XYZ file of C-alpha atoms in Angstrom:
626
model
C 0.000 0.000 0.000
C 2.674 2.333 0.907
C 4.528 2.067 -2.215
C 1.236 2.033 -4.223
C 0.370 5.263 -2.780
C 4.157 6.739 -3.459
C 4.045 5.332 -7.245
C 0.095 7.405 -7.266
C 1.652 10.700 -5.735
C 5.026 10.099 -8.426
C 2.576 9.701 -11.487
C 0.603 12.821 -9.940
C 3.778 15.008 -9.606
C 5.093 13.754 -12.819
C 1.677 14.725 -15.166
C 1.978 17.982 -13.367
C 5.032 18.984 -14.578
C 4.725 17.445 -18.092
C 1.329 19.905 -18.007
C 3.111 22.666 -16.682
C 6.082 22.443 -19.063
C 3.476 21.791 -22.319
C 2.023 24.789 -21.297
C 4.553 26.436 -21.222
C 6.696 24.934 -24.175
C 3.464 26.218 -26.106
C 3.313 29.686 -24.626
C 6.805 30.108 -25.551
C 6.107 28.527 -29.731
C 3.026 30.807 -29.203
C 5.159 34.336 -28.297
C 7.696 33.173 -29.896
C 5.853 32.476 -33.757
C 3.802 35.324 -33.110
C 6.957 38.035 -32.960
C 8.692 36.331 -35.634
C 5.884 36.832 -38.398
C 5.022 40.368 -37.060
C 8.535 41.533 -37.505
C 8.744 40.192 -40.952
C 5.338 41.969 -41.937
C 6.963 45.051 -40.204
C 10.169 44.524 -42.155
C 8.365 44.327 -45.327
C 5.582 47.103 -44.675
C 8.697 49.474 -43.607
C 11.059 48.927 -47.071
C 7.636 49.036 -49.123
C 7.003 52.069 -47.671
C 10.610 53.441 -48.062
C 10.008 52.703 -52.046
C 6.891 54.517 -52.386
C 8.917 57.592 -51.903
C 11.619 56.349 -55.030
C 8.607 55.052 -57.013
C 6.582 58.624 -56.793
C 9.852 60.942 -57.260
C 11.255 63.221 -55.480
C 9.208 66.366 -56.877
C 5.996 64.371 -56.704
C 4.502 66.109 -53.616
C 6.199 69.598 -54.196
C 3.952 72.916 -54.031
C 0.733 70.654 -53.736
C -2.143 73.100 -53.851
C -5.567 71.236 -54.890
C -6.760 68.189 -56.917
C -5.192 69.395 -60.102
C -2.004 68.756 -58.907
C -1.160 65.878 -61.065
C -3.380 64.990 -64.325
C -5.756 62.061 -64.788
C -3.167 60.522 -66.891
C -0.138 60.436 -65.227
C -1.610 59.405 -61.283
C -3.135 56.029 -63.212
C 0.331 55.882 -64.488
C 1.587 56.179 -60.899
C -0.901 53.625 -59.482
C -0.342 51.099 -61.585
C 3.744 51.191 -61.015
C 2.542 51.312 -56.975
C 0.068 48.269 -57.820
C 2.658 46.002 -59.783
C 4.857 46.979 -56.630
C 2.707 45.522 -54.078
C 1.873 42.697 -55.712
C 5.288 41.788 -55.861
C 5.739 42.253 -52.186
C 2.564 40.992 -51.378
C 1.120 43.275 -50.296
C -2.474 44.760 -49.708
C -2.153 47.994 -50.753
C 0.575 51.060 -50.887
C 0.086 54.427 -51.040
C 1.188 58.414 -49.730
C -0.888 60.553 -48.044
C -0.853 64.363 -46.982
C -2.944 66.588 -44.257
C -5.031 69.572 -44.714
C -6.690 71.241 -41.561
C -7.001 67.708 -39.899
C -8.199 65.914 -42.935
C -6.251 62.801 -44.560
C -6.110 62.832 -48.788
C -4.503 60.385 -50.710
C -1.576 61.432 -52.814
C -1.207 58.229 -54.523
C -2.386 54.572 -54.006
C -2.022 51.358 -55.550
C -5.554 49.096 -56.339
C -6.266 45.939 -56.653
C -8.016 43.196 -58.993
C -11.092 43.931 -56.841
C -10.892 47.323 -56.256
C -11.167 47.440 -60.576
C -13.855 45.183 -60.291
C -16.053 47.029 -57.972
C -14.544 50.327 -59.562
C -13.235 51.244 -56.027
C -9.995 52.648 -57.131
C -8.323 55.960 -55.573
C -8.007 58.885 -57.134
C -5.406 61.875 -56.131
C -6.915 64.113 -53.364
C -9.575 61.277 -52.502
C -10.573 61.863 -48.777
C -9.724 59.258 -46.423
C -12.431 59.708 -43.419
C -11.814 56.346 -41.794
C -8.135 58.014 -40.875
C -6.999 56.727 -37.220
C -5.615 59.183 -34.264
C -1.931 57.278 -35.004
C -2.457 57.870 -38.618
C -2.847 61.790 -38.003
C -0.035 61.585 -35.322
C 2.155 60.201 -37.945
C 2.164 63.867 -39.634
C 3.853 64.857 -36.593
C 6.171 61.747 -35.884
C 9.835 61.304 -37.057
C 10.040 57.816 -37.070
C 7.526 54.830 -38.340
C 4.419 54.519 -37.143
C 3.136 51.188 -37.023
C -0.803 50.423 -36.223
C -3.465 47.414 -36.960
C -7.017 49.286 -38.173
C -10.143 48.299 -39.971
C -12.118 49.969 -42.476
C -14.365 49.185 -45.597
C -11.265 47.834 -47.150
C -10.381 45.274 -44.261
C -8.535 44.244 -41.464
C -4.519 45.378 -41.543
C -1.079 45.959 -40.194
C -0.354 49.121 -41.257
C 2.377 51.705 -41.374
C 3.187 55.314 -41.989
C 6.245 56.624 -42.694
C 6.595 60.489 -42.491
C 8.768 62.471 -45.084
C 9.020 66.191 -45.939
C 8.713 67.626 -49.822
C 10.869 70.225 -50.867
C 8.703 73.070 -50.049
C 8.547 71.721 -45.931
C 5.158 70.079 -46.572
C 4.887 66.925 -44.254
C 3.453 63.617 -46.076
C 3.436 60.028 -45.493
C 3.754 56.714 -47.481
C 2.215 53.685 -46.322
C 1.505 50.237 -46.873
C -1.002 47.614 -45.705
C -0.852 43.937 -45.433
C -4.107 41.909 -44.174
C -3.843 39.995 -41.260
C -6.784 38.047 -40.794
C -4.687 34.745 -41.281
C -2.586 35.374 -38.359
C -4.807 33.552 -35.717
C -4.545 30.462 -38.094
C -1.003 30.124 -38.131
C -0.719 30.335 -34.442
C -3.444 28.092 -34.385
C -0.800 25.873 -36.593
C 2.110 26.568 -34.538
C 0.243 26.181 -31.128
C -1.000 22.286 -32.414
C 2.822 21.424 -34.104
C 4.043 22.679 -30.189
C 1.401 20.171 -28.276
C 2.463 17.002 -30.709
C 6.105 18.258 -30.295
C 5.970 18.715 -26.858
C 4.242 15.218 -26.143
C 6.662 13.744 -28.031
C 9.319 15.361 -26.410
C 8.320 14.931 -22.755
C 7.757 10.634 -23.609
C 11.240 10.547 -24.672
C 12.929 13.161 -22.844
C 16.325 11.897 -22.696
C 16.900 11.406 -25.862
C 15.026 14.004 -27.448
C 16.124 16.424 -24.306
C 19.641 16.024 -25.000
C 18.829 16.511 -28.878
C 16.941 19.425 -28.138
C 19.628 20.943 -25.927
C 22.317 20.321 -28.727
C 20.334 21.979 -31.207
C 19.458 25.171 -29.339
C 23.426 25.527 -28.365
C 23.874 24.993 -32.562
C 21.105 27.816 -33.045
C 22.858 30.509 -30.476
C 26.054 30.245 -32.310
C 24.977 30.391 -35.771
C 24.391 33.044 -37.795
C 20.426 31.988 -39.028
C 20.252 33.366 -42.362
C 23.987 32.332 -43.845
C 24.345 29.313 -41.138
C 27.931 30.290 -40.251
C 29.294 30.872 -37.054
C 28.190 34.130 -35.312
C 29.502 36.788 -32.742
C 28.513 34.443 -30.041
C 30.648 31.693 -31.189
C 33.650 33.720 -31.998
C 33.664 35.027 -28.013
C 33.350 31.441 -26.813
C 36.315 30.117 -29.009
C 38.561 33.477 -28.110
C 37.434 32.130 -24.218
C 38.478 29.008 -24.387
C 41.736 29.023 -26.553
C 44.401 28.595 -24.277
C 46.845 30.978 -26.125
C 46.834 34.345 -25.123
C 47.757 36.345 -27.950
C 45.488 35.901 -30.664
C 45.037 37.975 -34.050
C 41.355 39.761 -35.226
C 40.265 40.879 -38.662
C 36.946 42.162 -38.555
C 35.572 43.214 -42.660
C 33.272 45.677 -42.889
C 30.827 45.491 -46.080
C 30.783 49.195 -46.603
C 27.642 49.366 -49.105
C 25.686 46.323 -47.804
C 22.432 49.266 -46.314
C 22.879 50.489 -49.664
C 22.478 46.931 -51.560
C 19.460 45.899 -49.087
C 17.727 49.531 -49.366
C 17.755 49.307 -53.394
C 17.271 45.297 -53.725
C 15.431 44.518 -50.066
C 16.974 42.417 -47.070
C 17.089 38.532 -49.031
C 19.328 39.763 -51.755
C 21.508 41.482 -48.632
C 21.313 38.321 -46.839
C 22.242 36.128 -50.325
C 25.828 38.860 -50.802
C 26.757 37.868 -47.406
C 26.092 34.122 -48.019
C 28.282 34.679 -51.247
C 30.895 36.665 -49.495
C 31.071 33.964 -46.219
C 31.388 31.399 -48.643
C 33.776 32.538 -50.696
C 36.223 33.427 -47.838
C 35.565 30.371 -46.477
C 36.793 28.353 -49.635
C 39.714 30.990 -49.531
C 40.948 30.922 -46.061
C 44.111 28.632 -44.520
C 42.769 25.676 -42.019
C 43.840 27.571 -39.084
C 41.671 30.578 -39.551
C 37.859 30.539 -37.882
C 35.033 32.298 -40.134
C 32.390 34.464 -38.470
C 29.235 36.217 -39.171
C 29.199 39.297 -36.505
C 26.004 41.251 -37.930
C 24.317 42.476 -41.065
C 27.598 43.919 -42.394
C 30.337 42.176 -40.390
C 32.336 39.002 -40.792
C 35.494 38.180 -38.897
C 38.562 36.005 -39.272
C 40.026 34.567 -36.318
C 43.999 33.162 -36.172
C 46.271 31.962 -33.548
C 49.129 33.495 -35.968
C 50.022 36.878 -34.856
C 51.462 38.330 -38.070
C 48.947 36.923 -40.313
C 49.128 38.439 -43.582
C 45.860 36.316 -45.121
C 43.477 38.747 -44.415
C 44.853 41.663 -46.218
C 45.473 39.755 -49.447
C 41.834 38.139 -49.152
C 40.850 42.073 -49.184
C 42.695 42.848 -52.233
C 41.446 40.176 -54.094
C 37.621 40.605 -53.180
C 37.831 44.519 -53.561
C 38.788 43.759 -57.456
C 36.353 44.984 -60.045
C 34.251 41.827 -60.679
C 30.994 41.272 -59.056
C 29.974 38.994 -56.374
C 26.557 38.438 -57.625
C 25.562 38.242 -61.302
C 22.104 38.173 -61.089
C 21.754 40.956 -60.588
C 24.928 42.107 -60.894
C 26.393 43.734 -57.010
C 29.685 44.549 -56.141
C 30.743 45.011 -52.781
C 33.727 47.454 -51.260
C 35.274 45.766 -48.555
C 37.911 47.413 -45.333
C 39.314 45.927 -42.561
C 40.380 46.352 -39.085
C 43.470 44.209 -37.645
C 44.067 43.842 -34.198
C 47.015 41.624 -32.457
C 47.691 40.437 -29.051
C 45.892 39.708 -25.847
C 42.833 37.907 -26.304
C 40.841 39.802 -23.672
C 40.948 42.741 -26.066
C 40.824 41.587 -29.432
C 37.187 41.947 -30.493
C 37.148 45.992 -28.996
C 40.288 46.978 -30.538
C 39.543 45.021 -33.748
C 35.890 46.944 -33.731
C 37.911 50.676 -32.940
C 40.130 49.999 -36.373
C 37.593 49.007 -38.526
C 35.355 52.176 -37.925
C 38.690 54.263 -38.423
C 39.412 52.227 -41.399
C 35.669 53.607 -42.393
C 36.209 56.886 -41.498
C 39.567 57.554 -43.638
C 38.119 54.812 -46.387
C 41.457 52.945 -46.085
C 41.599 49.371 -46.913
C 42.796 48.239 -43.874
C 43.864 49.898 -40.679
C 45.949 47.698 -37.796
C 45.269 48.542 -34.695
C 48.050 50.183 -32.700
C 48.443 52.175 -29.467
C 47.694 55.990 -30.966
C 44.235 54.934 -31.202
C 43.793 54.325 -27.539
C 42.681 58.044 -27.216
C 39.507 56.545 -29.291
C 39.267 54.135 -26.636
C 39.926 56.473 -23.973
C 37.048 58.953 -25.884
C 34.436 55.892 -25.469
C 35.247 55.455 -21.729
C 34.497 59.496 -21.338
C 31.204 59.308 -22.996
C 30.463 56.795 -21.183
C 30.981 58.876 -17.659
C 29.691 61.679 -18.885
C 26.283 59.594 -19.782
C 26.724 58.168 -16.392
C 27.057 62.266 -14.491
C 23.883 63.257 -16.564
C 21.961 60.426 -15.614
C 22.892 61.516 -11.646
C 22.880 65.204 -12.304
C 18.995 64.705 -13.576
C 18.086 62.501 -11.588
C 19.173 64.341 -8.134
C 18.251 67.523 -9.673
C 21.364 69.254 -9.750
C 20.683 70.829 -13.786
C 20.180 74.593 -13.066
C 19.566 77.899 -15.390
C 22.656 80.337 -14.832
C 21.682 83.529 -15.961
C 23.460 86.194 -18.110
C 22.033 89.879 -18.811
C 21.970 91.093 -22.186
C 22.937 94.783 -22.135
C 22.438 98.125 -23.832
C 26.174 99.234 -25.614
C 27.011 101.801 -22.505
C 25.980 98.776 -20.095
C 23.452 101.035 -18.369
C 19.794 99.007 -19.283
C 19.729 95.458 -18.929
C 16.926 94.174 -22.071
C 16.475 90.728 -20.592
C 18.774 87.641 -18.974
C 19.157 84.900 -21.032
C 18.445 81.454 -18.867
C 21.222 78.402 -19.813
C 21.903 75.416 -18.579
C 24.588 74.573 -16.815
C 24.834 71.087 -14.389
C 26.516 71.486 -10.770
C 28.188 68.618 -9.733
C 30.763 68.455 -6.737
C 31.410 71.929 -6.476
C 31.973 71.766 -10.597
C 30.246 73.580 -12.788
C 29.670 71.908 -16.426
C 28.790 73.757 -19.562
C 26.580 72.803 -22.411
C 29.622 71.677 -24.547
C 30.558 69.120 -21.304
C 27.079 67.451 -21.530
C 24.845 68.434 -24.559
C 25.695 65.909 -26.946
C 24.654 63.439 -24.281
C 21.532 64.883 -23.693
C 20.820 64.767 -27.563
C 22.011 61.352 -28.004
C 19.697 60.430 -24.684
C 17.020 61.774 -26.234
C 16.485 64.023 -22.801
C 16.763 67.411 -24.657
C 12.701 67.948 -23.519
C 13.529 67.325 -20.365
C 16.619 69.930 -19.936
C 14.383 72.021 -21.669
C 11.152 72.087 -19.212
C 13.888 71.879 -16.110
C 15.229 75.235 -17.740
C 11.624 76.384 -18.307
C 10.361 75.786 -14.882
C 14.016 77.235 -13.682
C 13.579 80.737 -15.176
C 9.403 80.599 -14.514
C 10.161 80.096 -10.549
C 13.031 83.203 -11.088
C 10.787 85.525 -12.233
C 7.075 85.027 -12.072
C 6.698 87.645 -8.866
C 8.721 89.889 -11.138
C 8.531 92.958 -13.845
C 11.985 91.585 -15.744
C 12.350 90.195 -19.119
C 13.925 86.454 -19.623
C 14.744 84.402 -22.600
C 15.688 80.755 -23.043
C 17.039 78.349 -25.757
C 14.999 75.966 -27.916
C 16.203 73.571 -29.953
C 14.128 71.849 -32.947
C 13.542 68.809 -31.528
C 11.655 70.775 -28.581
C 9.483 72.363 -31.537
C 9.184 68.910 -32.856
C 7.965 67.587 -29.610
C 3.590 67.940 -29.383
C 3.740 66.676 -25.550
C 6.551 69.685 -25.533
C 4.435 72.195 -26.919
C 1.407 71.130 -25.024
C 3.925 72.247 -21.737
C 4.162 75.259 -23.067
C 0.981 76.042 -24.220
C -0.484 75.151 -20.606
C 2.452 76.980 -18.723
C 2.038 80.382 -20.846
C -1.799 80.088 -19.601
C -0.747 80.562 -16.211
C 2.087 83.097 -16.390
C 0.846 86.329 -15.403
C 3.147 88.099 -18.128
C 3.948 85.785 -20.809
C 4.835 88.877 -23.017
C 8.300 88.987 -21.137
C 9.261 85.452 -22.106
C 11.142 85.190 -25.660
C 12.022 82.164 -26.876
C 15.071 81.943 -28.980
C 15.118 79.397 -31.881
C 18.381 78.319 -33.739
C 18.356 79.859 -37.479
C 19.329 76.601 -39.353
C 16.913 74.454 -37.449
C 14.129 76.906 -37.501
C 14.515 77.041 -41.371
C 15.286 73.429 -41.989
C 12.002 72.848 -40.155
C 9.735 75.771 -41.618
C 6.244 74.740 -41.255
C 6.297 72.833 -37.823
C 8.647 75.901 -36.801
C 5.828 78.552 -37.407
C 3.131 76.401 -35.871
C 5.173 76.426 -32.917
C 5.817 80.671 -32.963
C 2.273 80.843 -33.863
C 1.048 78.727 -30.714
C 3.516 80.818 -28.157
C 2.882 84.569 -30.134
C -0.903 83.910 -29.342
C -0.037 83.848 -25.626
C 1.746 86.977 -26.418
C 5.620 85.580 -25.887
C 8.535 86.713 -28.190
C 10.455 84.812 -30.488
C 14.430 85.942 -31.404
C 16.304 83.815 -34.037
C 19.291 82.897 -32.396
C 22.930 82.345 -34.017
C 22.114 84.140 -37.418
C 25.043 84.073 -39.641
C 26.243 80.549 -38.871
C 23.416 78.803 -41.666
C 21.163 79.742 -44.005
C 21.313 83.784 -43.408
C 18.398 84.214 -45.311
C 16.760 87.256 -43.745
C 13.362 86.922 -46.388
C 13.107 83.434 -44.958
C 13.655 84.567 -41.349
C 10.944 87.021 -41.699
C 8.394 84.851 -42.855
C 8.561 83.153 -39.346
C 7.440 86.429 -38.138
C 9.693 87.012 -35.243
C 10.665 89.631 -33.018
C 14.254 90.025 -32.891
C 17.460 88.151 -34.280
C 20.666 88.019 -32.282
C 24.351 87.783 -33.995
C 26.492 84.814 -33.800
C 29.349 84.976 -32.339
C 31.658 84.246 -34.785
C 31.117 86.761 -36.960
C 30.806 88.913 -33.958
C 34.453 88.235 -32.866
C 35.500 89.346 -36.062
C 34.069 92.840 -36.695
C 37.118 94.153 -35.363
C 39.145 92.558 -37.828
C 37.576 92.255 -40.862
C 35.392 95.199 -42.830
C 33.107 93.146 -44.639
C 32.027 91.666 -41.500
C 31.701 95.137 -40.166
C 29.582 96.162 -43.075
C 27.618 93.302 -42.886
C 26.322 93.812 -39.698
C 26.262 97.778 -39.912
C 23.633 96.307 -43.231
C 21.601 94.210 -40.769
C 21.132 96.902 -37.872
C 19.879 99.333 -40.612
C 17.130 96.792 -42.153
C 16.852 95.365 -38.561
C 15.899 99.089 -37.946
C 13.604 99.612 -40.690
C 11.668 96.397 -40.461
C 11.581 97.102 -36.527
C 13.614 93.792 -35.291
C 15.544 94.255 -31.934
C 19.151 93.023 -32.672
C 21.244 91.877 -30.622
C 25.310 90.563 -30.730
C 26.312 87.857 -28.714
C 29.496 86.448 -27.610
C 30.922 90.595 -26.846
C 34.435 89.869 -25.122
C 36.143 93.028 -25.103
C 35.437 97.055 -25.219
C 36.896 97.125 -29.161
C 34.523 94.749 -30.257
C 31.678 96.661 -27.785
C 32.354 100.292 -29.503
C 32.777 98.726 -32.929
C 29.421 97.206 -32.521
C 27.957 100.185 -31.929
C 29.098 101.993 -34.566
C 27.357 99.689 -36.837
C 24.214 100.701 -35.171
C 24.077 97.830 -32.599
C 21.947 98.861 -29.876
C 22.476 95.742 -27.808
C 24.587 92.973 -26.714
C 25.436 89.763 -24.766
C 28.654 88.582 -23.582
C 31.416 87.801 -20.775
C 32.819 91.903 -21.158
C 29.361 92.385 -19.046
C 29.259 89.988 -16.907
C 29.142 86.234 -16.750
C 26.780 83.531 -16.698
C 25.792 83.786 -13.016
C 23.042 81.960 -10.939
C 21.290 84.418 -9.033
C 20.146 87.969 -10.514
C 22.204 89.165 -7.564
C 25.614 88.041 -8.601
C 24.777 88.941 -11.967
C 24.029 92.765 -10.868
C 26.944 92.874 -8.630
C 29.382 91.438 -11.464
C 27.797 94.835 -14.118
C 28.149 97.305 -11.414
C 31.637 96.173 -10.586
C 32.196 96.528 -14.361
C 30.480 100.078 -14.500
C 32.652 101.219 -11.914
């Protein structure tokens, strides 16, 4: 009885984990099935959505103004090359789109077989009313935008793409693939995983240790060429028991270029070409490996291995690698001897120089440790922003901008600055972090708030940077928009927008002046003379003031057509009643020059310095004055 009763409990304990792992064997073929197919559909909606642009032109959506853009004629022409091109891809349907006061219109779209039959097809300027919240959002995005809708046409995975005509108008190109077949294949997948996993679970030493073999086989190969990958490569380096070791890792330098023009299967069929070839090439004692899209590497116990370089030269040769169709390839190298620990990091830091100067191949040596050394200070620089926002120690400094004689202050500038350890960091210390963080609307509403908390009980004028992105940004604007609401004098705020990103971004740019002029705030282009220094173009942004870079400020001294120049803007600035204003003023020469060319005011360390409390900055000009 006892040992019946243990056997009963065994058998119990042993169907509840064979259910427990089925289910989840299946969840994981489920998950698992289900990623894989939606990131090929996204893969293919995102380069058939790239060639709509190619397939329209360039000048297609340039100076759109109606329904008579583009004759009866020439759009059928259009949709037919759009139609042919979905049908290739398999697709549902591609197609551009633009916005006018909220509403979507088709640009261009492709048909299909049905859409004939029913006579269903769309024309240019055809309204589209079913039009989603993400498909209006996508006007405003910079990036994909990626949604599943349903309309009269069906059920699809969809996605818009933004781009920006010639003449700043925003549109989008699309394409749509049905999904309603999904749920069956999972369906599939989920049955195949039960039979599998029964099967496995009966026989689960053998077909465990099988199973176990395979999936080690599958980490270390590269799945679409079925050579060795980056994973393998660091578990032979580990477990070689020389030290020194040599690297060559080969960059294809036009491979994006090759799967952007021909799609990602004849990118993946080059590098099958190229790995095989080398591989057919290559001495016994050299390992072959795929490390990513674009890299393969060549490992050797030999330290002065000379292989590499001659494989280079005789790949790099004018003959193709493909002949249907034909592709050629341009191949560089970076070669990196010695210890093992370091081999992949150093072999990584030659090829990118080997990139960069578009040499064939670059060794590594020691000069290029200050690379190395740049990496490691990004890296603590990332790390002190991360702290310095996160325990609130980003603050606005504030500097005055003056009147020539130094006797009326116009307004105080707000800039960041982060305070760390009794150290004071400048925008050029963390900036490019920020950007590359993508944190530039948060230093910009901690600057915001900064100079708001400064002067809100006050009568004084303040001004503060923006950068495009913050225009860019709706949540951003929606900050601002709210914020100016409550400011009892908004029209003491000036915002002051960089001249080649408020040009480069013209119609988002004046939405945003628009939204903060209504509130009755200023707006000052900021560094003009470093871009497009295009006055006309300036104006139509209708600002309020402009202020002088400093470079050409520094050199007014110096050099008469810079004098002239400036003496020409004060005058029009003058005329078309713009305040000007001259930054960067280090010195009384460049102060009196200045204002002989009719500069009324100006901004600099002569005055006083970035300072963090109106007090020190009023202590620092009266020390000055005196």
């Amino acid at each position: 009885m006892y040992y019946s009763n243990k056997g009963i409990r065994w058998i119990i304990f042993a169907s509840f984990l064979f259910l427990a792992s089925l289910c989840g064997y299946v969840y994981y073929i489920y998950s698992h099935t289900y990623n894989d197919i939606m990131k090929d559909v996204d893969a293919r909606l995102l380069n058939a959505a790239q060639s709509v642009k190619f397939i329209l032109g360039e000048d297609y959506h340039n100076n759109i103004t109606g329904p008579g853009h583009i004759d009866h004629k020439n759009y059928l022409l259009k949709s037919k090359q759009l139609s042919e091109f979905a049908m290739q891809l398999e697709l549902e349907y591609v197609y551009a789109m633009i916005l006018e006061e909220d509403q979507v219109y088709f640009s261009a779209s492709s048909y299909t077989n049905d859409d004939i039959k029913n006579n269903k097809l769309t024309y240019f300027y055809d309204l589209y009313p079913e039009a989603t919240e993400s498909n209006i959002k996508a006007f405003y995005s910079t990036g994909p935008v990626f949604e599943h809708s349903e309309d009269q046409w069906g059920h699809f995975r969809s996605i818009f793409l933004p781009f920006q005509s010639a003449d700043g108008r925003t549109y989008l190109t699309g394409a749509d693939i049905t999904i309603t077949d999904l749920n069956e294949q999972l369906a599939a997948s989920v049955t195949q995983a039960i039979i599998t996993a029964c099967f496995f679970f009966f026989i689960a030493t053998l077909v465990g240790a099988f199973y176990i073999y395979l999936l080690k086989q599958n980490l270390t190969r590269d799945p679409t060429t079925g050579f060795a990958n980056h994973i393998a490569l660091e578990r032979k380096i580990h477990q070689t028991p020389q030290l020194h070791m040599q690297l060559a890792i080969i960059l294809v330098s036009d491979l994006e270029e090759i799967i952007s023009f021909y799609g990602s299967h004849i990118g993946d069929t080059v590098m099958h070409k190229l790995l095989s070839r080398l591989d057919k090439l290559k001495s016994s004692e050299c390992s072959l490996y795929r490390l990513s899209s674009n890299k393969i590497a060549l490992l050797t116990t030999h330290i002065n291995n000379t292989e590499c370089v001659k494989q280079i030269e005789n790949l790099n040769k004018n003959t193709p690698l493909l002949c249907d169709p034909f592709i050629y390839i341009t191949l560089c190298a970076g070669i990196a001897s010695g210890n093992k620990t370091l081999l992949i990091e150093n072999a990584r830091i030659a090829v990118e120089q080997a990139k960069r100067s578009r040499e064939l191949v670059v060794f590594y040596s020691d000069a290029m440790n200050t690379i190395k050394h740049q990496y490691q200070h990004n890296i603590k620089i990332a790390k002190d922003v991360r702290e310095a926002f996160n325990t609130s120690q980003v603050h606005a400094y504030f500097q005055p901008i003056v009147s020539t004689d130094g006797n009326e202050i116009l307004m105080y500038e707000g800039l960041a600055r982060i305070k760390m350890n009794n150290t004071l960091y400048e925008p050029d210390y963390f900036l490019s972090v920020v950007n590359r963080s993508r944190m530039d609307g948060q230093l910009t509403r901690i600057i915001f708030l900064d100079c708001v908390m400064r002067f809100r009980k006050t009568d004084l004028c303040w001004s503060m940077n923006l950068t495009a992105q913050d225009m860019l940004d709706p949540s951003l604007a929606a900050f601002f928009d709210d914020e100016l609401k409550r400011y009892p004098t908004p029209q003491n705020i000036t915002f002051e927008l960089v001249e080649t990103e408020a040009v480069a971004n013209f119609n988002e740019v004046k939405s945003f002046i628009t939204m903060v002029k209504r509130h009755g705030a200023k707006v000052f282009i900021d560094d003009f003379g470093t871009g497009y220094s295009n006055i006309s173009n300036i104006l139509k942004l209708e600002i309020d003031g402009v202020k002088i870079d400093s470079s050409l400020v520094s050199q007014i001294v110096k050099d008469e057509e810079v004098f002239l120049f400036i003496q020409h803007i004060a005058s029009f600035a003058k005329k078309v009643g713009l305040t000007l204003i001259a930054e960067g003023v280090e010195n009384k020469l460049v102060v009196d020059k200045l204002a002989q060319a009719g500069i009324n005011y100006v901004q600099g360390y002569y005055f006083a310095e970035p300072a963090q409390t109106l007090a020190q900055v009023e202590q620092e000009l009266s020390a000055k004055a005196s």
